[in-house]
XYZ file of N, CA and C in Angstrom:
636
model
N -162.728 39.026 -99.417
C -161.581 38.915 -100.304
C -160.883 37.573 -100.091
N -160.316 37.042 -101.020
C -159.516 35.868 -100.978
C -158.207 36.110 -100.272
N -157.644 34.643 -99.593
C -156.783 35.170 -98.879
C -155.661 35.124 -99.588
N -155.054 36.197 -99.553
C -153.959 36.947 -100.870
C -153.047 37.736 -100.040
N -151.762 38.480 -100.655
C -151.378 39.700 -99.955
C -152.227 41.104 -100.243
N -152.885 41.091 -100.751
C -153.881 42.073 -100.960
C -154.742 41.485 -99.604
N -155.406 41.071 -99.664
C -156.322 40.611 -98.228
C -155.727 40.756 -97.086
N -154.579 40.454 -96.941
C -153.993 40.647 -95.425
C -153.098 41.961 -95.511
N -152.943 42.822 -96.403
C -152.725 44.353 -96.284
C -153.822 45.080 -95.651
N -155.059 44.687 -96.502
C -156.136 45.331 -95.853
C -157.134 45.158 -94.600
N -156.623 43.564 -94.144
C -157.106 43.482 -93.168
C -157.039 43.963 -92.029
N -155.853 44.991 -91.534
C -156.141 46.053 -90.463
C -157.410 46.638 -90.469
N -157.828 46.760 -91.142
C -158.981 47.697 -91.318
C -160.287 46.921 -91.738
N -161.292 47.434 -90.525
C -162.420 46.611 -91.490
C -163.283 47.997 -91.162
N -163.825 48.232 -92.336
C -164.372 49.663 -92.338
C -166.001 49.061 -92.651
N -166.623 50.096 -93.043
C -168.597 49.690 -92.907
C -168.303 49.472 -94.312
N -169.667 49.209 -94.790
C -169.895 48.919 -96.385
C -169.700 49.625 -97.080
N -169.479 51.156 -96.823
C -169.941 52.381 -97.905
C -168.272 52.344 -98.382
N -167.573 52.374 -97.041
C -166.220 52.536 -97.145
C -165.364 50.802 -97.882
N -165.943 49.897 -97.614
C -165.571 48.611 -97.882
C -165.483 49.239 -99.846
N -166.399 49.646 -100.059
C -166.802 49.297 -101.646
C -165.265 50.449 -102.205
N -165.271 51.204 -101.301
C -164.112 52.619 -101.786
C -162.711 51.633 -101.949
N -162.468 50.772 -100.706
C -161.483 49.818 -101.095
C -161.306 49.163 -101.845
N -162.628 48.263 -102.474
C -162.203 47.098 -103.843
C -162.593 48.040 -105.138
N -163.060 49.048 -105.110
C -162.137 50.392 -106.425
C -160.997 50.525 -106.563
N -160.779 50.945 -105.325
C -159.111 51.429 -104.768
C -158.567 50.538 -105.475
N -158.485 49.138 -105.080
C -158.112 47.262 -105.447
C -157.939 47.772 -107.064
N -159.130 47.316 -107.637
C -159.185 47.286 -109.005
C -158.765 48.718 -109.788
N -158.711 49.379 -109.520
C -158.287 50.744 -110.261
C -156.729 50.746 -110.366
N -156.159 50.182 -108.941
C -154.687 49.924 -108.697
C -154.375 49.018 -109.799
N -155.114 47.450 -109.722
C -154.434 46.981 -111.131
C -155.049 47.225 -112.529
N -155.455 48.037 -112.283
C -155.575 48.439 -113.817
C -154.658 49.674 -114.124
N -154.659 50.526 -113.358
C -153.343 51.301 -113.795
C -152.061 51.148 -113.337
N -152.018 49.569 -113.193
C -150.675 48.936 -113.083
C -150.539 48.260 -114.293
N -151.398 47.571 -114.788
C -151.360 47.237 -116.350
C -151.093 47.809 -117.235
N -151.210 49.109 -117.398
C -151.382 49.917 -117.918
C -150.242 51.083 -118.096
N -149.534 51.398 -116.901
C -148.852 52.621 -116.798
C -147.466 52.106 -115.997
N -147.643 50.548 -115.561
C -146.745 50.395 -114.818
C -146.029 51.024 -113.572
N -145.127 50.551 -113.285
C -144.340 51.136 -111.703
C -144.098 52.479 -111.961
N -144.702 53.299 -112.771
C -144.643 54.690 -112.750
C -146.097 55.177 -112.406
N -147.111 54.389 -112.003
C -148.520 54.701 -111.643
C -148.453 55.699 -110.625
N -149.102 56.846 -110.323
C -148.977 57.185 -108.967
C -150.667 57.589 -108.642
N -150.276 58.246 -107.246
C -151.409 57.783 -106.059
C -152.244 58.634 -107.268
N -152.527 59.206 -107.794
C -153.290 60.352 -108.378
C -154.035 59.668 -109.321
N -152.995 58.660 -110.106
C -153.602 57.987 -111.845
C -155.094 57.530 -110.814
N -154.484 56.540 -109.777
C -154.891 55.529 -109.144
C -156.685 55.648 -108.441
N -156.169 57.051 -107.719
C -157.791 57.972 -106.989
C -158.640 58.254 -108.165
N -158.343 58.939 -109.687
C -158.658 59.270 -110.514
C -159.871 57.805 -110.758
N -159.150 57.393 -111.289
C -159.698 55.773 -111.831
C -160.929 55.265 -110.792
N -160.610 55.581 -109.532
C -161.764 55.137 -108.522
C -162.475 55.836 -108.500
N -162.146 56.665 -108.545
C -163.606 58.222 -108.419
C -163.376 58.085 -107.218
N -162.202 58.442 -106.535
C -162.531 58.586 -105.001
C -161.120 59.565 -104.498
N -161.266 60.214 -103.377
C -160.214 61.424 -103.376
C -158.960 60.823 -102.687
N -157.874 61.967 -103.211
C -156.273 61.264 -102.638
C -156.805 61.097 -101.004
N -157.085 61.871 -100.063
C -157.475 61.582 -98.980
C -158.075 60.181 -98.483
N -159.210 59.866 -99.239
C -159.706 58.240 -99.068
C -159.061 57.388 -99.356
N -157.625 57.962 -100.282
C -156.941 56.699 -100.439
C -155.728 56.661 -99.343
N -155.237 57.628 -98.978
C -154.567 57.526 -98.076
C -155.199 57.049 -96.685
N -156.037 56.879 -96.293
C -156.696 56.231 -94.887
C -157.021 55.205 -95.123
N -157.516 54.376 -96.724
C -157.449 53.222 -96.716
C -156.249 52.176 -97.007
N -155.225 52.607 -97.206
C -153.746 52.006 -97.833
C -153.152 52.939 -97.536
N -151.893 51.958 -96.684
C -150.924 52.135 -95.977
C -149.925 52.855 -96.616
N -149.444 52.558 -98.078
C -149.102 53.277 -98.591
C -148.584 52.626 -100.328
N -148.530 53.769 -100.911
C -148.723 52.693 -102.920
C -148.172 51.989 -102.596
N -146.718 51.822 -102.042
C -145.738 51.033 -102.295
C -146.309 49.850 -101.894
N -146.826 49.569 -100.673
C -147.390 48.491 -100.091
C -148.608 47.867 -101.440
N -149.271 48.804 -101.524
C -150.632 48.373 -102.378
C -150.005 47.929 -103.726
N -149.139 48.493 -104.317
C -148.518 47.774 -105.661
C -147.750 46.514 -105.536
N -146.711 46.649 -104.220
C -146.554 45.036 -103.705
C -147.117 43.826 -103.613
N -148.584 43.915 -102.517
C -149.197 43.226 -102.982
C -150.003 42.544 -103.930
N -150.189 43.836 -104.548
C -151.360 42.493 -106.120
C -149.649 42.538 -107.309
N -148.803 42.713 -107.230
C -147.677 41.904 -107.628
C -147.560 41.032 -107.286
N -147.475 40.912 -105.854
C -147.132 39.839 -105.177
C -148.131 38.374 -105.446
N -149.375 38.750 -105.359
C -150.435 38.398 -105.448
C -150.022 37.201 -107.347
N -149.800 38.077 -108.183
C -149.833 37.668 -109.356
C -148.743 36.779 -109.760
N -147.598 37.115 -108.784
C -146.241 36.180 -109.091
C -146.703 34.932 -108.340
N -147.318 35.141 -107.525
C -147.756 34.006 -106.782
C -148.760 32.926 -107.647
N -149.698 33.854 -108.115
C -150.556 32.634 -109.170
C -149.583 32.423 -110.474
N -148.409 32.658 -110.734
C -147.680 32.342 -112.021
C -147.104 31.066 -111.300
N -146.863 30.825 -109.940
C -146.035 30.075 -109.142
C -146.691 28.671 -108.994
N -148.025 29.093 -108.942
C -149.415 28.025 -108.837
C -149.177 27.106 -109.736
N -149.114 27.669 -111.248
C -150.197 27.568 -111.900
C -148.660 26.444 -112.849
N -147.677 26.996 -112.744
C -146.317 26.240 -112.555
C -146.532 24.855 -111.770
N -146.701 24.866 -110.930
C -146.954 23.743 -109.893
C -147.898 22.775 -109.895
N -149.176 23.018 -111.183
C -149.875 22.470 -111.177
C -149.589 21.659 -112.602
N -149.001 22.601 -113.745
C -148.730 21.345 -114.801
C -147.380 21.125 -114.242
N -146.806 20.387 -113.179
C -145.218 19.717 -112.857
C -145.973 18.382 -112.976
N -147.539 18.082 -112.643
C -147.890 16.781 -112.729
C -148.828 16.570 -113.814
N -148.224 17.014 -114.816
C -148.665 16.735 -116.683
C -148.096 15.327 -116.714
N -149.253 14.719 -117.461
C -148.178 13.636 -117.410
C -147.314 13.537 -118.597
N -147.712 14.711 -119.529
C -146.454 15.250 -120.778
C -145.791 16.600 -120.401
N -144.779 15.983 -120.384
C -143.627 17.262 -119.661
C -143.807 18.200 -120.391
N -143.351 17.997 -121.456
C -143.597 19.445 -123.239
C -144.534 20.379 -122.656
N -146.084 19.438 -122.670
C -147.385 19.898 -122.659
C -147.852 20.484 -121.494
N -147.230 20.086 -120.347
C -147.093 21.312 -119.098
C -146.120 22.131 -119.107
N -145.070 22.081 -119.589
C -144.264 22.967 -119.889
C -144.723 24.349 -120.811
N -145.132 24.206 -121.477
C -146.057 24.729 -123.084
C -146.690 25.665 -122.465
N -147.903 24.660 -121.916
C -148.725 25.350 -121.229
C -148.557 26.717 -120.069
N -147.546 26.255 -119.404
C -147.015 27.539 -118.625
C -146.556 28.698 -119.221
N -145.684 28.168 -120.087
C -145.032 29.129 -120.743
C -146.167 30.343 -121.636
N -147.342 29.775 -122.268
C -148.138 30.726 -122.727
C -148.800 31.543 -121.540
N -148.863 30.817 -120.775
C -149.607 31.749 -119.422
C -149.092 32.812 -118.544
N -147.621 32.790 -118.572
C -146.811 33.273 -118.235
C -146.503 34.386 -119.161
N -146.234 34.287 -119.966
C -146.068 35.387 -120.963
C -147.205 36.022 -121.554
N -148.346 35.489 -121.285
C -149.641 36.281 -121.499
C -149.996 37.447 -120.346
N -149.362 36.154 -118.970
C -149.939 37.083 -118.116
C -148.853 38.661 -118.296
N -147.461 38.432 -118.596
C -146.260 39.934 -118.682
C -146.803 40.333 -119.922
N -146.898 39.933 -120.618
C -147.716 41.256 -121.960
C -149.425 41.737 -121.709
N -150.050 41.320 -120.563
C -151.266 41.929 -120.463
C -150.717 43.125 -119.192
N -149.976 43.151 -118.310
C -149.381 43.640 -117.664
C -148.351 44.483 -117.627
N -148.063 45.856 -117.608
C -146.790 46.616 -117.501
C -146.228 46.522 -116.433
N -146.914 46.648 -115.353
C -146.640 46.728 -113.812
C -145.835 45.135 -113.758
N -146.492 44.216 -113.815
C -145.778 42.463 -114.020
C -144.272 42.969 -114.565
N -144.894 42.980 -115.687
C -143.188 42.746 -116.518
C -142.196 44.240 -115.844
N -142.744 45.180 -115.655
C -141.380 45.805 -115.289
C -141.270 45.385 -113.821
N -141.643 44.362 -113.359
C -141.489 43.964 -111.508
C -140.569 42.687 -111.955
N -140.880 42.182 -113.025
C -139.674 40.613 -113.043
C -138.761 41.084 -114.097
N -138.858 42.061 -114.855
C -137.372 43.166 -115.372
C -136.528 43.583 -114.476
N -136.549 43.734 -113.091
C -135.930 44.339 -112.091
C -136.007 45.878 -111.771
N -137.142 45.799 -112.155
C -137.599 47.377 -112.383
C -138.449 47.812 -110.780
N -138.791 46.752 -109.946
C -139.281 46.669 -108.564
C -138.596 46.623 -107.437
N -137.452 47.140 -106.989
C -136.323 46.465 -106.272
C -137.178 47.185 -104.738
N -137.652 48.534 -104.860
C -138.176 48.681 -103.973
C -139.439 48.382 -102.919
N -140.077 47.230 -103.550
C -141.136 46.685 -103.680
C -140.922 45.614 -102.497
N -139.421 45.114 -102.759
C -139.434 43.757 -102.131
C -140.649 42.383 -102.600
N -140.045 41.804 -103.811
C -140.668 41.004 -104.547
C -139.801 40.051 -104.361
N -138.700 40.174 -103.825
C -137.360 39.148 -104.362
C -138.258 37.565 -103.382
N -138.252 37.350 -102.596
C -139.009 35.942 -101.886
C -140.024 35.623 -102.993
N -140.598 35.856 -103.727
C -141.925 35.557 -104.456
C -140.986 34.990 -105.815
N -140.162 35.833 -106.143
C -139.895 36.149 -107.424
C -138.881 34.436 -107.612
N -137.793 34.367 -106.340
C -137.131 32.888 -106.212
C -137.909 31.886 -106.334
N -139.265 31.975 -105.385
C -140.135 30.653 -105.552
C -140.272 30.512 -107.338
N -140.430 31.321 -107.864
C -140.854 31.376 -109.165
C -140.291 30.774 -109.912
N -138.707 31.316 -109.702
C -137.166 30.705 -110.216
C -137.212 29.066 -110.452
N -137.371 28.944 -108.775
C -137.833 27.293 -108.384
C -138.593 26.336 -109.321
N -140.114 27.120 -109.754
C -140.626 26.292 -110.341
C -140.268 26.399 -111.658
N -140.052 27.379 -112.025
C -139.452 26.983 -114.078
C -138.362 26.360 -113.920
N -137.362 26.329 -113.074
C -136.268 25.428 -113.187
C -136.528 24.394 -113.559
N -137.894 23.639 -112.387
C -138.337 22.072 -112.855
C -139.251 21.684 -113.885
N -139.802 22.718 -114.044
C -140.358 22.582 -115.579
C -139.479 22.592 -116.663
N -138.458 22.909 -116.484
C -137.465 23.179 -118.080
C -136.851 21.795 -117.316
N -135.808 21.098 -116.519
C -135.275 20.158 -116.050
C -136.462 18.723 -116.349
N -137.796 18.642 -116.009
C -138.478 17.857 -116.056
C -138.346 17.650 -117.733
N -138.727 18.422 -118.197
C -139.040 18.208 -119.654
C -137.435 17.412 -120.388
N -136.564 18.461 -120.066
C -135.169 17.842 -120.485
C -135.118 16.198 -120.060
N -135.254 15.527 -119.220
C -134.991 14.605 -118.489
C -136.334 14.040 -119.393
N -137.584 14.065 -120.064
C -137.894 12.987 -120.666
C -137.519 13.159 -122.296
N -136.476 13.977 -122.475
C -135.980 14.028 -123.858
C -136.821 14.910 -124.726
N -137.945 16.043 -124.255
C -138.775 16.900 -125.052
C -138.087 18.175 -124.878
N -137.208 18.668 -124.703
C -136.713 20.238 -124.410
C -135.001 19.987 -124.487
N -134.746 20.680 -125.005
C -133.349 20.327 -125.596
C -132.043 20.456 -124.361
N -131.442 19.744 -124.519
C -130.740 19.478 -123.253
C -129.377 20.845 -123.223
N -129.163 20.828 -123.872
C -127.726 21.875 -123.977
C -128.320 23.621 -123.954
N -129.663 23.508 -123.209
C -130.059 24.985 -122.691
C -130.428 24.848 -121.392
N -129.811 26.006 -121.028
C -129.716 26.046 -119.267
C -130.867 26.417 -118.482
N -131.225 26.331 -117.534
C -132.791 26.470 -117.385
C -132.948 28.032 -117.294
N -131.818 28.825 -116.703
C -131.842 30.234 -116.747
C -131.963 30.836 -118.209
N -131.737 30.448 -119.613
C -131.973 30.725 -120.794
C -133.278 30.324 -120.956
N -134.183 30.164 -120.151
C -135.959 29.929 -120.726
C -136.541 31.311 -120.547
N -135.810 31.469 -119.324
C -136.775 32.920 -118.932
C -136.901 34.130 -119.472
N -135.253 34.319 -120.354
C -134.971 35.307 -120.967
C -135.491 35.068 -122.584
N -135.683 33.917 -122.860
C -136.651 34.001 -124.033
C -137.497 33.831 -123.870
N -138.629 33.560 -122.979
C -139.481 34.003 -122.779
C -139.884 35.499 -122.694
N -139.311 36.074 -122.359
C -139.673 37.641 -122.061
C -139.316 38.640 -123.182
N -138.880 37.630 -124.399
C -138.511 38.208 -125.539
C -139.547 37.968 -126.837
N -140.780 37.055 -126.120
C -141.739 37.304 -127.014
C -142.460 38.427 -127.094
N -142.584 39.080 -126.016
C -143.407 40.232 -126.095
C -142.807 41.640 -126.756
N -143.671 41.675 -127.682
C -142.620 42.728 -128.537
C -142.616 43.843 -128.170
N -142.010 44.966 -129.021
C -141.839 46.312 -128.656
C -142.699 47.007 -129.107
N -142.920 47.983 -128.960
C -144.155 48.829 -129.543
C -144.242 49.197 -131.043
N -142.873 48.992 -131.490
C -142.562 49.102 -132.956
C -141.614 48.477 -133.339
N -141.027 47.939 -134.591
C -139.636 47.707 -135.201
C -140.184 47.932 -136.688
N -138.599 48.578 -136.969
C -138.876 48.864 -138.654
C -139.738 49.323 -139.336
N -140.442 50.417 -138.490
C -142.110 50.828 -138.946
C -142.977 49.787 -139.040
N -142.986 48.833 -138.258
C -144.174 47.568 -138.470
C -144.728 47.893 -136.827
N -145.957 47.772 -136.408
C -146.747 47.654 -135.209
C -147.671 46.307 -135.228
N -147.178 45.982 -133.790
C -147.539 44.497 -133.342
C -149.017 44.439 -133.660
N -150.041 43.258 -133.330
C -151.084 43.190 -133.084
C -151.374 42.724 -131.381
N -152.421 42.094 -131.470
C -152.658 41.862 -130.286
C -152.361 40.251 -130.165
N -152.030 39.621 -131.494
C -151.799 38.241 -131.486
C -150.264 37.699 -131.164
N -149.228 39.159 -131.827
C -148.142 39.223 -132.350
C -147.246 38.115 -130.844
N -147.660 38.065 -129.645
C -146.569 37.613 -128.513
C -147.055 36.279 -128.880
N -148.266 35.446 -129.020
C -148.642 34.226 -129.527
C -147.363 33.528 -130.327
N -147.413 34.406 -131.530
C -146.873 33.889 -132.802
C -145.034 34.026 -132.111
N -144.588 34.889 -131.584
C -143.356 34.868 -131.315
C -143.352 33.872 -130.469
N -144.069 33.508 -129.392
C -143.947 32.115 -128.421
C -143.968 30.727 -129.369
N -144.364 30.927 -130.510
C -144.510 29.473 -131.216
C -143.299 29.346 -131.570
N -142.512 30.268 -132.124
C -141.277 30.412 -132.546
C -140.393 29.828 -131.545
N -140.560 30.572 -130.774
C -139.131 30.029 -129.353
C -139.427 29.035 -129.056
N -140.521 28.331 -129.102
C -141.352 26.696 -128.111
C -140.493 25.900 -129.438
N -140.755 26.255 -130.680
C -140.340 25.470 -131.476
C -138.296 25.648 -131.373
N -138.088 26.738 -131.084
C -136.493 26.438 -130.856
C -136.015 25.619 -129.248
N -136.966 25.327 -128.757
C -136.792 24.662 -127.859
C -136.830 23.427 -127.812
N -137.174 22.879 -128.723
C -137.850 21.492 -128.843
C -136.325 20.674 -129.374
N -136.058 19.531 -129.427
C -134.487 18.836 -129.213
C -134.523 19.041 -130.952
N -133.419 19.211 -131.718
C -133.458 18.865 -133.210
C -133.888 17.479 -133.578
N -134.965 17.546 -134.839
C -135.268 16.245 -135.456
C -134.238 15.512 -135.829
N -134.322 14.105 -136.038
C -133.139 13.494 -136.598
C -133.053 13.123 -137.825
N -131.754 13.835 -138.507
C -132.079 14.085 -140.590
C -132.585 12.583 -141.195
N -133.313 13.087 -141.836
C -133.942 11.922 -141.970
C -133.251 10.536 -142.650
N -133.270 9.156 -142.858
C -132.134 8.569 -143.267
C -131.909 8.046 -144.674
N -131.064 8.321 -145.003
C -130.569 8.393 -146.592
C -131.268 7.304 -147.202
N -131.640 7.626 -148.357
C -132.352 6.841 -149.620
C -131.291 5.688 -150.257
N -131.549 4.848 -151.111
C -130.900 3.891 -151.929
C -129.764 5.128 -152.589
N -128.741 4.471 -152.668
C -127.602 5.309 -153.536
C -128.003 5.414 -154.926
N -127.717 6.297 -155.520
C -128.066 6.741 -156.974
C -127.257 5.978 -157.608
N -127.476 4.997 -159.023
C -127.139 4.199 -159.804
C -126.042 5.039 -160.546
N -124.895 4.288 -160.591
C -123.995 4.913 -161.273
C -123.959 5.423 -162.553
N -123.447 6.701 -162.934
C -123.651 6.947 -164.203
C -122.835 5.915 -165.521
N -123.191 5.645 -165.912
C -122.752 4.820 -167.392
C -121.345 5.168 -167.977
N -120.217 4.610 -168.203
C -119.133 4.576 -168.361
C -119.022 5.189 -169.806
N -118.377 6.017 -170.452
C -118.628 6.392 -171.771
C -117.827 5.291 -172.345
């Protein structure tokens, strides 16, 4: 396993192969019915999904809480990365942009994500992961402002909350999203983000009308 908080949860334990394979089920079944069902998953969805009994899961993981921590943890951490890596775009917008779709792809492919940076995780202890995070969109929204591509009179704490407002609801007005629908709402907000054009500048004055 890569070294992750998932990897060093499980590294107490190094069990034989038969039992190794029961763990990266365990792994993957966990985030998938964290995607899926969110911080209401329990040990049961979780064994179900592995084909393996509540018993095997309790001797291999310490306990959900721990196991949902980490591949949270795990995922806020690559949102943190991946932040850090367009800070050296050499177009602020265009690393900026770029995060921002990745970020909000990654909370609408995710239930478990988005209700952990909703504040829906308090018991989890995410908050250290969740600040680094803070950290890096700050300088992505500040970087961009500072070369004049992101509009200056929005605070860097107003990115996050529109961001998390592309992902729609399961319904409005009897209309149901698609699978494209958070795309098209991110173009929207990227474009209210962007500084206002400047009106364009007035034409020759119109010839006076003729004196009767």
């Amino acid at each position: 396993m890569p070294d992750s908080a998932v990897a060093a949860l499980l590294a107490q334990d190094r069990p034989r192969a038969d039992a190794q394979r029961n763990v990266e089920r365990l792994v993957a079944a966990t985030r998938e019915a964290l995607d899926e069902l969110g911080l209401a998953v329990t040990t049961r969805d979780i064994a179900q999904r592995a084909g393996v009994g509540l018993g095997t899961l309790y001797r291999r993981v310490p306990s959900l809480d721990a196991l949902l921590a980490a591949i949270l943890a795990d995922t806020i951490d690559e949102m943190t990365d991946r932040a850090a890596r367009v800070l050296d775009s050499p177009d602020p917008w265009q690393g900026f942009a770029e995060f921002a779709e990745s970020y909000v792809q990654l909370r609408a492919s995710s239930c478990g994500l988005h209700d952990a940076l909703s504040g829906r995780g308090e018991r989890l202890d995410l908050e250290p992961r969740i600040i680094r995070l803070q950290r890096a969109m700050r300088q992505l929204v500040e970087r961009a402002q500072q070369a004049g591509t992101l509009r200056a009179d929005v605070d860097w704490r107003d990115v996050p909350f529109a961001l998390a407002t592309a992902i729609p609801p399961d319904h409005t007005i009897g209309l149901v999203p698609d699978d494209g629908q958070w795309r098209r709402n991110l173009r929207i907000i990227l474009d209210g983000l962007r500084p206002a054009r400047s009106p364009a500048p007035a034409g020759p004055a119109a010839p006076a009308a003729p004196a009767d």
